[in-house]
Short mmCIF file of C-alpha atoms in Angstrom, two decimals:
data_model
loop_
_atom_site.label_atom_id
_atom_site.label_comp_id
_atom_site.label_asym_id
_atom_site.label_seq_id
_atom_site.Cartn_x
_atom_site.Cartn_y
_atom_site.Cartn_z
CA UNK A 466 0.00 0.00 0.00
CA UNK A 467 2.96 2.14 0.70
CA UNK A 468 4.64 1.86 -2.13
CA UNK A 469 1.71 1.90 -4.23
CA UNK A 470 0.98 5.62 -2.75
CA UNK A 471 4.79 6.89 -3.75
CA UNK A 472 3.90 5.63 -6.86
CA UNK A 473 0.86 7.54 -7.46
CA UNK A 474 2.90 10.78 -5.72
CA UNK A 475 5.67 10.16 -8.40
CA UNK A 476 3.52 9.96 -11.46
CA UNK A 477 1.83 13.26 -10.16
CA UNK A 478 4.75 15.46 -9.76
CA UNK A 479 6.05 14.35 -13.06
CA UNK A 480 2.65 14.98 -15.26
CA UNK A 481 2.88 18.39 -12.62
CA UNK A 482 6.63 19.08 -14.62
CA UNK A 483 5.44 18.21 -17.92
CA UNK A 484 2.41 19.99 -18.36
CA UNK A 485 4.79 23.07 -16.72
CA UNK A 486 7.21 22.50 -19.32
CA UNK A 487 5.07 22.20 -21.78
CA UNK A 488 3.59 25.79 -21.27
CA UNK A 489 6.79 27.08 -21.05
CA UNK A 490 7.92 26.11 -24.56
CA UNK A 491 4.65 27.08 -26.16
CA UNK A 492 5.04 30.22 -24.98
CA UNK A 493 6.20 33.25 -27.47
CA UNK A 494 7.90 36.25 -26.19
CA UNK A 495 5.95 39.06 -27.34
CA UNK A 496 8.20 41.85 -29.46
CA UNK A 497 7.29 44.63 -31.68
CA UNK A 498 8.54 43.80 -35.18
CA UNK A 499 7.11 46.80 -36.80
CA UNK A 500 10.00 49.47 -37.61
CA UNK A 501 9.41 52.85 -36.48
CA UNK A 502 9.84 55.11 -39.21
CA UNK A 503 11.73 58.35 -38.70
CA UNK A 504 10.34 61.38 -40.65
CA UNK A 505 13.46 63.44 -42.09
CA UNK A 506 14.16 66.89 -40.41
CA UNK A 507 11.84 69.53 -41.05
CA UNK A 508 13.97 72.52 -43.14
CA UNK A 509 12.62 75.84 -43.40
CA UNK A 510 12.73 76.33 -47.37
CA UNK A 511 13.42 80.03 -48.08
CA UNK A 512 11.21 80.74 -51.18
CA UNK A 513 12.58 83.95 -53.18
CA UNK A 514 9.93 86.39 -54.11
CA UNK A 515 9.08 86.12 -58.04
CA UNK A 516 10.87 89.12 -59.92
CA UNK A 517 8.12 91.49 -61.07
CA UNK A 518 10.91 92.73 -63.91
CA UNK A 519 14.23 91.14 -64.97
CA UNK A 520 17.70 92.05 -64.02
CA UNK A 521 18.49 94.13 -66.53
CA UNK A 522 21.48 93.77 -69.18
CA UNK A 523 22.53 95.07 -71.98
CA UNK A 524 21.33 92.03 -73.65
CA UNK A 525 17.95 92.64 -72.62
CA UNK A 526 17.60 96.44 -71.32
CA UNK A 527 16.48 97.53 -74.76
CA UNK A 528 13.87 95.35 -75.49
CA UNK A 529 12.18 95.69 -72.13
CA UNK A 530 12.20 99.38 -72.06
CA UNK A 531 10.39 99.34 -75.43
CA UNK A 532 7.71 97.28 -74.33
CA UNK A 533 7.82 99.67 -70.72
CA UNK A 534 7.28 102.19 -72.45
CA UNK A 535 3.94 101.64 -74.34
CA UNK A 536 2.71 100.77 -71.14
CA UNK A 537 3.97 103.74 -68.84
CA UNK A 538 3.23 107.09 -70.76
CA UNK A 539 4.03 108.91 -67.58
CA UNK A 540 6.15 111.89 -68.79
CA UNK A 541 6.43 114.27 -65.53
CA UNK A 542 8.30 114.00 -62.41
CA UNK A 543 9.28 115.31 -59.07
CA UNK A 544 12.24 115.82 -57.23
CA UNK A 545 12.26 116.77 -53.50
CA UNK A 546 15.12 117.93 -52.20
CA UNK A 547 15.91 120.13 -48.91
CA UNK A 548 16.51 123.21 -50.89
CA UNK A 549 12.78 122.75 -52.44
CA UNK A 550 10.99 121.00 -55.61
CA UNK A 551 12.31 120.44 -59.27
CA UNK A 552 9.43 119.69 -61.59
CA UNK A 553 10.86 117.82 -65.14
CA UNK A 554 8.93 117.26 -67.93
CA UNK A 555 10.65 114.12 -69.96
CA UNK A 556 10.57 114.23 -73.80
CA UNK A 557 8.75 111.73 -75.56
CA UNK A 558 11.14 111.76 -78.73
CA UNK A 559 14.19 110.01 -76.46
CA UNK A 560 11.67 107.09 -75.21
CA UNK A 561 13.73 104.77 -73.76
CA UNK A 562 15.17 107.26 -71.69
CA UNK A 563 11.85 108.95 -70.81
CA UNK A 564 10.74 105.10 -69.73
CA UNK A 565 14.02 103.89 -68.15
CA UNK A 566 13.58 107.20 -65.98
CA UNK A 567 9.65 106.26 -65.19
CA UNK A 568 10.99 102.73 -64.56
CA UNK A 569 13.67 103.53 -61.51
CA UNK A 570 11.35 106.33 -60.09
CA UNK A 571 8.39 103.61 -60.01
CA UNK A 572 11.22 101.21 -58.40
CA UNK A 573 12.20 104.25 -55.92
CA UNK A 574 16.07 104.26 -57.13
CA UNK A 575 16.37 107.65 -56.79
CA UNK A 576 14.76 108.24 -53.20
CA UNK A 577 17.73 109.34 -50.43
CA UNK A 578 20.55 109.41 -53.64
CA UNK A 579 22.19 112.90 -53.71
CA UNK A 580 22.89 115.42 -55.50
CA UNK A 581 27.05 114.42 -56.01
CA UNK A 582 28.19 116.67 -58.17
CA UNK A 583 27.48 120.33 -58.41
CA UNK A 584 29.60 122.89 -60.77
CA UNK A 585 28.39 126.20 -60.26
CA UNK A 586 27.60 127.99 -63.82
CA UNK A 587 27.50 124.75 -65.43
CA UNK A 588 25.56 121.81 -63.69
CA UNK A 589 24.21 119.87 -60.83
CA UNK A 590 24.68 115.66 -61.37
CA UNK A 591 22.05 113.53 -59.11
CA UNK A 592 21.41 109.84 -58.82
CA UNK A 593 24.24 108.56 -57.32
CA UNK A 594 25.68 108.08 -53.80
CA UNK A 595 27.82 106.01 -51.60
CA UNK A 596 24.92 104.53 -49.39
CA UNK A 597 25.68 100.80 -49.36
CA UNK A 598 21.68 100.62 -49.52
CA UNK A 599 21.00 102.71 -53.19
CA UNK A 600 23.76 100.67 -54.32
CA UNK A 601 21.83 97.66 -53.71
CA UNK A 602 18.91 98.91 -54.90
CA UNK A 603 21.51 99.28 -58.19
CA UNK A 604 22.45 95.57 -58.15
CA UNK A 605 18.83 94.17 -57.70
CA UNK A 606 18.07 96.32 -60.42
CA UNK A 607 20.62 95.69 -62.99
CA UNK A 608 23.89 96.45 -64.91
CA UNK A 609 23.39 97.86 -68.34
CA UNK A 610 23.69 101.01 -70.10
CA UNK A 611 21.67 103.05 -72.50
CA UNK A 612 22.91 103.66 -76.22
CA UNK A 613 23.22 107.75 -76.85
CA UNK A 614 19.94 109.86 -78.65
CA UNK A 615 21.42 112.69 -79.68
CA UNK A 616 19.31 113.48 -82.98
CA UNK A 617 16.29 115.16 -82.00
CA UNK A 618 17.05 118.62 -82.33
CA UNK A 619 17.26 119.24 -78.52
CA UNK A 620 20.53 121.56 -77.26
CA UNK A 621 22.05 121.72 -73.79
CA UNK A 622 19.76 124.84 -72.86
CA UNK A 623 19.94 126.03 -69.48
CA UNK A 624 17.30 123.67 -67.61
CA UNK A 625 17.23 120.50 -69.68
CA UNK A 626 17.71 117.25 -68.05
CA UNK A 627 20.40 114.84 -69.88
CA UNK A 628 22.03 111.99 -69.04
CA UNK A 629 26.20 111.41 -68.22
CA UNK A 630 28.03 108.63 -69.80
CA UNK A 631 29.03 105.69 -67.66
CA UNK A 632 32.38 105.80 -65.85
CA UNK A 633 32.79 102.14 -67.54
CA UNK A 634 35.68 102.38 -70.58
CA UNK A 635 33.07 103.92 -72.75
CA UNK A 636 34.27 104.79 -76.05
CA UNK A 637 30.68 105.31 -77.72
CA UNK A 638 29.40 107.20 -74.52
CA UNK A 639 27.07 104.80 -73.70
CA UNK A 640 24.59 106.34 -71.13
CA UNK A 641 25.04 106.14 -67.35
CA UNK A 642 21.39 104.90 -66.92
CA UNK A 643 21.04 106.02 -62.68
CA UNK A 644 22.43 109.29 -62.86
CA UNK A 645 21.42 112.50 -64.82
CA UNK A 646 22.79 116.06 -64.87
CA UNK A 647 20.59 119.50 -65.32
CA UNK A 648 22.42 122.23 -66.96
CA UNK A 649 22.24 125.69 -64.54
CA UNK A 650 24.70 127.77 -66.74
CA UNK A 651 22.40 131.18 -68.16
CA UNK A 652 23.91 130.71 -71.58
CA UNK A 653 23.67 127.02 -71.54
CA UNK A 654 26.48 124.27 -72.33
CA UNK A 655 26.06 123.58 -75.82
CA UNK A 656 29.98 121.84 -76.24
CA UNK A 657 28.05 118.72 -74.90
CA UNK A 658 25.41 118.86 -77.83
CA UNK A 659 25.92 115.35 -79.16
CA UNK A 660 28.02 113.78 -76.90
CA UNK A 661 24.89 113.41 -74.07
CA UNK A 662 21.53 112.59 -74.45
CA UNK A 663 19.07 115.18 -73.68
CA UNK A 664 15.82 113.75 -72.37
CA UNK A 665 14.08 116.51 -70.11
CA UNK A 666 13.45 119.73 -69.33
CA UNK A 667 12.69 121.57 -65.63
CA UNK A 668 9.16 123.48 -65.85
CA UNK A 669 9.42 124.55 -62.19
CA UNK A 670 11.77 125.17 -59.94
CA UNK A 671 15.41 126.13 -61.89
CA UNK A 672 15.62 128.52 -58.56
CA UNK A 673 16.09 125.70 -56.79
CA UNK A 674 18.58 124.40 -59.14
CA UNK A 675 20.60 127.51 -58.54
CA UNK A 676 20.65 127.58 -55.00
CA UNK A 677 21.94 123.55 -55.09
CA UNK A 678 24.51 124.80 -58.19
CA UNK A 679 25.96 127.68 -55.25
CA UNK A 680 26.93 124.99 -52.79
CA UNK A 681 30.35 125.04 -51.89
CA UNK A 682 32.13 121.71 -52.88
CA UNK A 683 35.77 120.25 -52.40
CA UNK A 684 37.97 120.06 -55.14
CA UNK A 685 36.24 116.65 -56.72
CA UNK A 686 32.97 118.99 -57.12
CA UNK A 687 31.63 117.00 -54.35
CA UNK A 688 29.32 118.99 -51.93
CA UNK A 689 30.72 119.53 -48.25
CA UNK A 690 27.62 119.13 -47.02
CA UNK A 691 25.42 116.13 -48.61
CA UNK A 692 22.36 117.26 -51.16
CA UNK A 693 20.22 114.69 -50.92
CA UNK A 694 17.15 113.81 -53.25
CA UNK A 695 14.62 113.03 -50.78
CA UNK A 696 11.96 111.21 -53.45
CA UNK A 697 11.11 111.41 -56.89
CA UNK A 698 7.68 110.61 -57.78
CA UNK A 699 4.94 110.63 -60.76
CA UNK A 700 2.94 113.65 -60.79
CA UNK A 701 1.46 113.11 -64.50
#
């Protein structure tokens, strides 16, 4: 009877083991087998602003200021400056100057450039200075010049608005097309008749013209005291 019970015992702790076993390998460790995808670094794209105009060239300054112009018949402008206003009618005959001048007064070139140049009893020279910000404005703009317009039967009068050739090696005088000069001599200048293309006249305000002309300047014809050009705008 004894040995009949540690029989039964020992066939009950080894089913006990088995089915304990038995679980055991039927048992699968749970993992995560999906991959967890890693999204790439955000970047902060810098999107340019679309150019409303080209950069200019002389490849392609001629061509877009003939199709400027047919749009932008403006032909009057104003210049503020501390000394008072200089109204300047621009001459329809020289129209690619007349619409390169509309063009970088509608862009605001000329607004805070100065008056650099002033030669009493001949002329005052504007649209240029040595702000690193107009000079900017220059390179967003463009690098080209103008070709000269000399035939149109206009003379350097006292009053009339041309243009200076570029400082560039310029053997054909090529037209600066930032800067212009007025004439303020009485008798006028005519030795630069053909050389300089007149595109302008002032209607109003030559006194003006000849207080800026009477500034006192160093010995580059460079104002001692800076003549700025506060704005030029549209006014027809």
């Amino acid at each position: 009877m004894r040995i009949l019970l540690l029989v039964c015992l020992c066939f009950a702790l080894t089913n006990c083991e088995d089915k304990k076993s038995s679980k055991k390998n039927n048992t699968i460790p749970s993992t995560d087998t999906t991959e967890t995808k890693k999204e790439p670094p955000k970047t902060d794209t810098i999107v340019e602003p679309k150019r409303e105009f080209p950069y200019l060239t002389d490849e392609n300054a001629m061509e877009f200021f003939l199709e400027y112009e047919k749009h932008n018949k403006e032909n009057k402008v104003r210049i503020t400056t501390d000394f008072g206003t200089i109204d300047i009618l621009l001459f329809n005959e020289t129209k690619f100057h007349r619409a390169n001048f509309i063009f970088l007064t509608k862009q605001s070139y000329f607004d805070d450039t100065q008056f650099y140049r002033v030669v009493n009893n001949f002329i005052i020279q504007g649209g240029s200075t040595d702000d690193p910000d107009v000079m900017n404005k220059r390179k967003d703009i463009g690098r080209y010049l103008l070709p000269t317009d000399t035939k149109r039967g206009f003379r350097h009068d006292r009053g009339v608005v041309s243009m200076p050739s570029s400082e560039i090696e310029n053997p054909y005088k090529l037209a600066s097309p930032y800067e212009f000069f007025i004439v303020q001599k009485p008798g006028g200048s005519y030795h630069l008749d053909g050389d300089y293309t007149i595109f302008g006249k002032v209607i109003n305000g030559m006194d003006v013209v000849d207080k800026i002309s009477a500034q006192e300047t160093d010995e580059a014809e460079w104002p001692l005291h800076n003549i700025y050009i506060k704005k030029v705008e549209i006014i027809k």
